[in-house]
C-alpha positions as CSV (number, residue, x, y, z in Angstrom):
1,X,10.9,-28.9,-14.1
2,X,11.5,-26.7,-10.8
3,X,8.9,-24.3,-12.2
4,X,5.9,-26.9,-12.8
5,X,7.3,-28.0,-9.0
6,X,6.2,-24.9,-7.9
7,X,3.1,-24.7,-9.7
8,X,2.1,-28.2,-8.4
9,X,2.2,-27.1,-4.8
10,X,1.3,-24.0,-4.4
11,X,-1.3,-23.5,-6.6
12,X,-2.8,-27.5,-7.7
13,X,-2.4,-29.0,-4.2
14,X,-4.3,-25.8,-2.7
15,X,-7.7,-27.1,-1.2
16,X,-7.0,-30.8,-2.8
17,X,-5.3,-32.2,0.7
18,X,-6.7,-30.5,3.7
19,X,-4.2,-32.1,5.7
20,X,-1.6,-30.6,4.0
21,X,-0.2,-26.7,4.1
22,X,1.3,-25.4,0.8
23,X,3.4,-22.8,2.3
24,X,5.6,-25.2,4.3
25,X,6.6,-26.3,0.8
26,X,10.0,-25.4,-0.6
27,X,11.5,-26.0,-3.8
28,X,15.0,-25.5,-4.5
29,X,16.9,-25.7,-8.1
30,X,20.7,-26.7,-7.3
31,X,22.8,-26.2,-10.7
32,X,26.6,-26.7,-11.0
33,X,26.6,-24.1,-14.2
34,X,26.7,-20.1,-13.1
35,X,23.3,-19.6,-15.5
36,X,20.1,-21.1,-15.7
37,X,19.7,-22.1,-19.1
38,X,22.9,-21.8,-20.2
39,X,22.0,-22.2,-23.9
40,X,19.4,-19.7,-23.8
41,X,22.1,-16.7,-23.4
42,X,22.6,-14.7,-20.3
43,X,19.2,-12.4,-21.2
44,X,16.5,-15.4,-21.2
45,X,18.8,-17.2,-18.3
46,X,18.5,-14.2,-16.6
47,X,14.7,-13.7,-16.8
48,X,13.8,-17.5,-16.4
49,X,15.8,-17.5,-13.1
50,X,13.6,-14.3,-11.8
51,X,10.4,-15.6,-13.3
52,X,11.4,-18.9,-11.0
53,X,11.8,-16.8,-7.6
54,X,8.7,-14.8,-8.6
55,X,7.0,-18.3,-8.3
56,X,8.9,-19.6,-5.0
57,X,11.7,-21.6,-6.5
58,X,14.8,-21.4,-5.0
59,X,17.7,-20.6,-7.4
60,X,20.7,-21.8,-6.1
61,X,23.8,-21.8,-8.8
62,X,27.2,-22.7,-8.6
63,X,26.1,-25.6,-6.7
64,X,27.3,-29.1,-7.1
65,X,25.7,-32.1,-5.6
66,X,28.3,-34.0,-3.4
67,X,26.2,-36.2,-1.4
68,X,23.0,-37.7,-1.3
69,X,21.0,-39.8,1.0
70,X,17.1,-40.0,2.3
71,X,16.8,-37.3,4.6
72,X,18.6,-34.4,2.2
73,X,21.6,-33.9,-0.2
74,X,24.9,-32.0,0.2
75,X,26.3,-29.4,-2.1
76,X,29.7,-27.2,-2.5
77,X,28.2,-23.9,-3.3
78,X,30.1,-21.3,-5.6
79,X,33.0,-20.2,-2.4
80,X,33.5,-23.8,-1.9
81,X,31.5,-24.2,1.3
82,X,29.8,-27.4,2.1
83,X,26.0,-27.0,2.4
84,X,23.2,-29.4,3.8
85,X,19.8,-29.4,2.5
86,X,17.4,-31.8,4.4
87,X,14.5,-32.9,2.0
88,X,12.6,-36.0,1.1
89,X,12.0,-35.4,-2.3
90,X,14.8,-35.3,-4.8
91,X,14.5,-34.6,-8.0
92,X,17.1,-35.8,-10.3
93,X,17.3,-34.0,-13.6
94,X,20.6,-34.2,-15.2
95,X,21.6,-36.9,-18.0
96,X,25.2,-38.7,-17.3
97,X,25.2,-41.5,-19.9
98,X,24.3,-43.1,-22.9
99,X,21.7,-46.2,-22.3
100,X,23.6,-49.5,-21.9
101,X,22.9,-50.3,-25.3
102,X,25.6,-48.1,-26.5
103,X,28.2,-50.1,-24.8
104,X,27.0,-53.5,-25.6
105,X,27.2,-52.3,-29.7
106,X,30.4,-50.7,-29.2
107,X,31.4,-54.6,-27.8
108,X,30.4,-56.3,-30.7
109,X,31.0,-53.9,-33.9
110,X,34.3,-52.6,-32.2
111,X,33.0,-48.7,-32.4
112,X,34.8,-46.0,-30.0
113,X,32.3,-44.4,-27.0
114,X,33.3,-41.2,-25.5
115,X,33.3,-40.2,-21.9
116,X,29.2,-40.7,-21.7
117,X,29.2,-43.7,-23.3
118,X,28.1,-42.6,-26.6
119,X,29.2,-43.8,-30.0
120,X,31.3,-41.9,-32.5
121,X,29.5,-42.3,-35.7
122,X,30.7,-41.4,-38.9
123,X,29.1,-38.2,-41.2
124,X,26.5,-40.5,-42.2
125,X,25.4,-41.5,-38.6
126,X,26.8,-45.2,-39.3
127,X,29.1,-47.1,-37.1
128,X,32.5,-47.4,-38.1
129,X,33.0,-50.4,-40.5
130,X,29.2,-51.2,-40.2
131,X,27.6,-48.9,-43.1
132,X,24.2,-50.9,-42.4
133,X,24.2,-49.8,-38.8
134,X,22.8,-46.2,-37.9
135,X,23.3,-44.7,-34.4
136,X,20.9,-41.5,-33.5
137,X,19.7,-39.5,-30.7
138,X,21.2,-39.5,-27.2
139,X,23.5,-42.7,-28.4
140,X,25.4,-41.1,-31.2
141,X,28.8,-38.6,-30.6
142,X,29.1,-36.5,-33.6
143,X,30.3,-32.5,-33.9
144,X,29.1,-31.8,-30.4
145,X,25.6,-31.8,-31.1
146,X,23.4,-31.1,-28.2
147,X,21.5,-34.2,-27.0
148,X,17.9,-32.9,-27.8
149,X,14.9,-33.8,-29.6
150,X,15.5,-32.1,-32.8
151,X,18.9,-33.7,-33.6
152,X,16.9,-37.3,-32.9
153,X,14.0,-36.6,-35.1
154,X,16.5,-35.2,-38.0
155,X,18.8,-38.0,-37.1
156,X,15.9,-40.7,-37.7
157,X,14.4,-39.0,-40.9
158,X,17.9,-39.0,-42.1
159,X,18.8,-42.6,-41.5
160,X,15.2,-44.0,-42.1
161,X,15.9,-42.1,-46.1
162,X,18.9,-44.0,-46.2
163,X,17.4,-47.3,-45.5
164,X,14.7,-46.6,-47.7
165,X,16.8,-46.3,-50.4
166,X,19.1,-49.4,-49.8
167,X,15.9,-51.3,-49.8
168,X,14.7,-49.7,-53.1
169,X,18.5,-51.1,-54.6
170,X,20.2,-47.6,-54.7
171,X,22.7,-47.9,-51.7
172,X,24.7,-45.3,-52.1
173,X,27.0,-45.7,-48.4
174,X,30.3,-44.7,-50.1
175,X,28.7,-41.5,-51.3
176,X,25.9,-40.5,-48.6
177,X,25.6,-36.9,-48.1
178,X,26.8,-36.5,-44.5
179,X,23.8,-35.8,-42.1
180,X,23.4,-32.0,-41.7
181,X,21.8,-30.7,-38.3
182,X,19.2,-27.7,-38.8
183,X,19.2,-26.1,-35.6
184,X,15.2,-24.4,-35.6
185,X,16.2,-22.9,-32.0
186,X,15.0,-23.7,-28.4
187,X,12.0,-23.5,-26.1
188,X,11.5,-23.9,-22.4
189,X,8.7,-23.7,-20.4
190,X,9.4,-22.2,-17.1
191,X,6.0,-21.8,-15.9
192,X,2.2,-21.5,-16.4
193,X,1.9,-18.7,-19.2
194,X,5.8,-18.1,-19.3
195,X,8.6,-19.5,-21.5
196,X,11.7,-18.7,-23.1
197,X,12.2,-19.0,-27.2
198,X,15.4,-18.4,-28.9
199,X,15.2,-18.6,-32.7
200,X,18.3,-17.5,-34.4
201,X,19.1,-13.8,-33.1
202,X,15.4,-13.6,-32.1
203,X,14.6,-14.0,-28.2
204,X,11.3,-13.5,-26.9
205,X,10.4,-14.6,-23.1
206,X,6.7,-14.2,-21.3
207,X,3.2,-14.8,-22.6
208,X,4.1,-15.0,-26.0
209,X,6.6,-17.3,-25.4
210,X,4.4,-19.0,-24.1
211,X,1.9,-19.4,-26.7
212,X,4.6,-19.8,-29.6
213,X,5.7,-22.9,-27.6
214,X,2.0,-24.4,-27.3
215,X,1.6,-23.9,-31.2
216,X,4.9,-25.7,-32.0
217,X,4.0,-28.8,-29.8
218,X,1.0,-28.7,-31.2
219,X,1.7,-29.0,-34.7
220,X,3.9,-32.0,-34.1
221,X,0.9,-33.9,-32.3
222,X,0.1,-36.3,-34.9
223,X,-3.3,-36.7,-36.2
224,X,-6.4,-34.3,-36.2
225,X,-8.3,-35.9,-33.3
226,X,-5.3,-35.9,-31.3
227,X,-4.3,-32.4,-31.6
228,X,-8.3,-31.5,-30.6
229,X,-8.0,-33.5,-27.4
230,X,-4.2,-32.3,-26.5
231,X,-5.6,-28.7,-26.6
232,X,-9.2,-29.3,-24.7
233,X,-7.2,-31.3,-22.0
234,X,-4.8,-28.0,-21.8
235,X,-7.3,-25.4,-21.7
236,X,-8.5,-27.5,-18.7
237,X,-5.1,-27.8,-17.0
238,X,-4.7,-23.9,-17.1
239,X,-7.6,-23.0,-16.6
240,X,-8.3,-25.0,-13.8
241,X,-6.5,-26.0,-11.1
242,X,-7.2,-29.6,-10.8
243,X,-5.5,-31.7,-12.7
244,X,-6.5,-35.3,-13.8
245,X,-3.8,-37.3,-14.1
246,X,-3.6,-37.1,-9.6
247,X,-4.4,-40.4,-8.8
248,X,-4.7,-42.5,-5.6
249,X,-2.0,-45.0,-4.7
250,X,-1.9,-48.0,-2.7
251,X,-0.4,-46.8,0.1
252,X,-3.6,-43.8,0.7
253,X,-5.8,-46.8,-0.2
254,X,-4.3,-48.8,3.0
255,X,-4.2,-45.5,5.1
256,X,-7.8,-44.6,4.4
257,X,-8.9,-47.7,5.8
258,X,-7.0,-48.1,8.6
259,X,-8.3,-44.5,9.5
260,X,-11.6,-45.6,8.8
261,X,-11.7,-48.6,10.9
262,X,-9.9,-46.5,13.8
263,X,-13.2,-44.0,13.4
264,X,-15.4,-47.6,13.8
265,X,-13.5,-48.7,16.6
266,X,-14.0,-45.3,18.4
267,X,-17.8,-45.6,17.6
268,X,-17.9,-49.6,19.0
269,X,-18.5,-50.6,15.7
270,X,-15.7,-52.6,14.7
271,X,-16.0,-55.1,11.7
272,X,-13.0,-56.8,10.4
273,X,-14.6,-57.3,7.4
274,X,-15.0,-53.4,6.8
275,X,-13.8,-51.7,3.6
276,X,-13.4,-47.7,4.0
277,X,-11.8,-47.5,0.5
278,X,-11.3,-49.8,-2.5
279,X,-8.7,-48.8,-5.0
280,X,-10.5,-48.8,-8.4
């Protein structure tokens, strides 16, 4: 996220706002851990967290988050020294619980949650007592799996196999073959044309990274047409700088006109039923 930060506004804000100077922009990346990517292994951690000062992020680790209001946060870097940061933009990226939902199931079937309010589910991803009930993704405890995509789409193939089956008359709960996770490895984009890929013992970082993580997502788009326009509106995004998805909120709307009617008023040609901008 810090790295498409940093692409955002110093390279797709450039000659969008005139009003507005890219270089006064700073991005900083606080994390409590001692690695970027700690997953990833100290190699690829290493190399995403040059590749994100090569692009103007600021890579500050050790650093946990003690305070935040609306002019900045505070953090206790690595010696234990208390830092301010003044900025009007946080960015809040780190998961601390499991949606509500969890708790109000764990209230009425009686399960056990565990410090982030996640249920402990059984081997075959049922609630204890409740064979009929099936807990996945970033709701379900079970063998410290990591709280990513992969364990949720496994997860619901898994449990959507076993209701299939129920339905069909061949409920097996007593016998289920406990849910097995298939770790395929990890990929993270850090910026345009570089990412980090760890499959197995093989780590590759860069362009090729790069690529091999485009292909992946990809394949998993669903549908021909779909796939066509995922690429063609990718190819424009790097290609380009623009990107299409900036819009114009309500509050430029109402700026633009009171700027326009400010230019009127200065020309003695005030109308109170002037319009400068419409939102459309």
């Amino acid at each position: 996220m810090a790295g498409q930060i940093a692409e955002l506004a110093h390279r797709t804000l450039v000659g969008a706002y005139r009003n507005i100077d890219t270089r006064d922009a700073r991005i900083v990346l606080l994390d409590a851990a001692s690695a970027v990517l700690p997953p990833f292994g100290d190699r690829l951690g290493s190399t995403a967290a040059e590749r994100l000062e090569k692009i103007g992020v600021e890579v500050r680790l050790g650093a946990a988050v003690t305070d935040v209001d609306a002019d900045g946060v505070t953090i206790k870097d690595g010696r234990g020294e208390t830092v301010r940061i003044e900025s009007a933009c946080k960015v809040w990226s780190a998961g601390v619980e499991a949606s509500p939902l969890a708790r109000q199931l764990a209230e009425q079937s009686g399960a056990e949650l565990d410090r982030a309010g996640r249920i402990a589910v059984h081997e075959d991803l049922t609630v204890p007592g409740h064979p009929e009930v099936f807990v996945i993704g970033d709701m379900m405890a079970r063998d410290r799996l990591p709280g990513v995509a992969q364990v949720a789409i496994q997860g619901g193939r898994y449990a959507a196999k076993q209701i299939a089956a129920g339905a069909r008359g061949r409920d097996s709960s007593p016998d289920r073959v406990p849910f097995q996770y298939r770790d395929k490895g990890a990929m993270a984009t850090i910026s345009r044309f570089h990412a980090v890929v760890k499959v197995g013992g093989i780590e590759l970082a860069g362009l090729l990274a790069w690529i091999l993580w485009l292909a992946v997502h990809v394949v998993y788009v669903v549908g021909f047409r779909s796939r066509l326009s995922t690429l063609m509106s990718w190819t424009w995004t790097f290609v380009g700088s623009w990107r299409g998805q900036m819009t114009v909120t309500d509050q430029q709307v109402a700026a633009r006109n009171v700027m326009g009617k400010l230019v009127l008023l200065d020309r003695g040609e005030d109308d109170d039923d002037t319009v400068v901008a419409r939102a459309s």
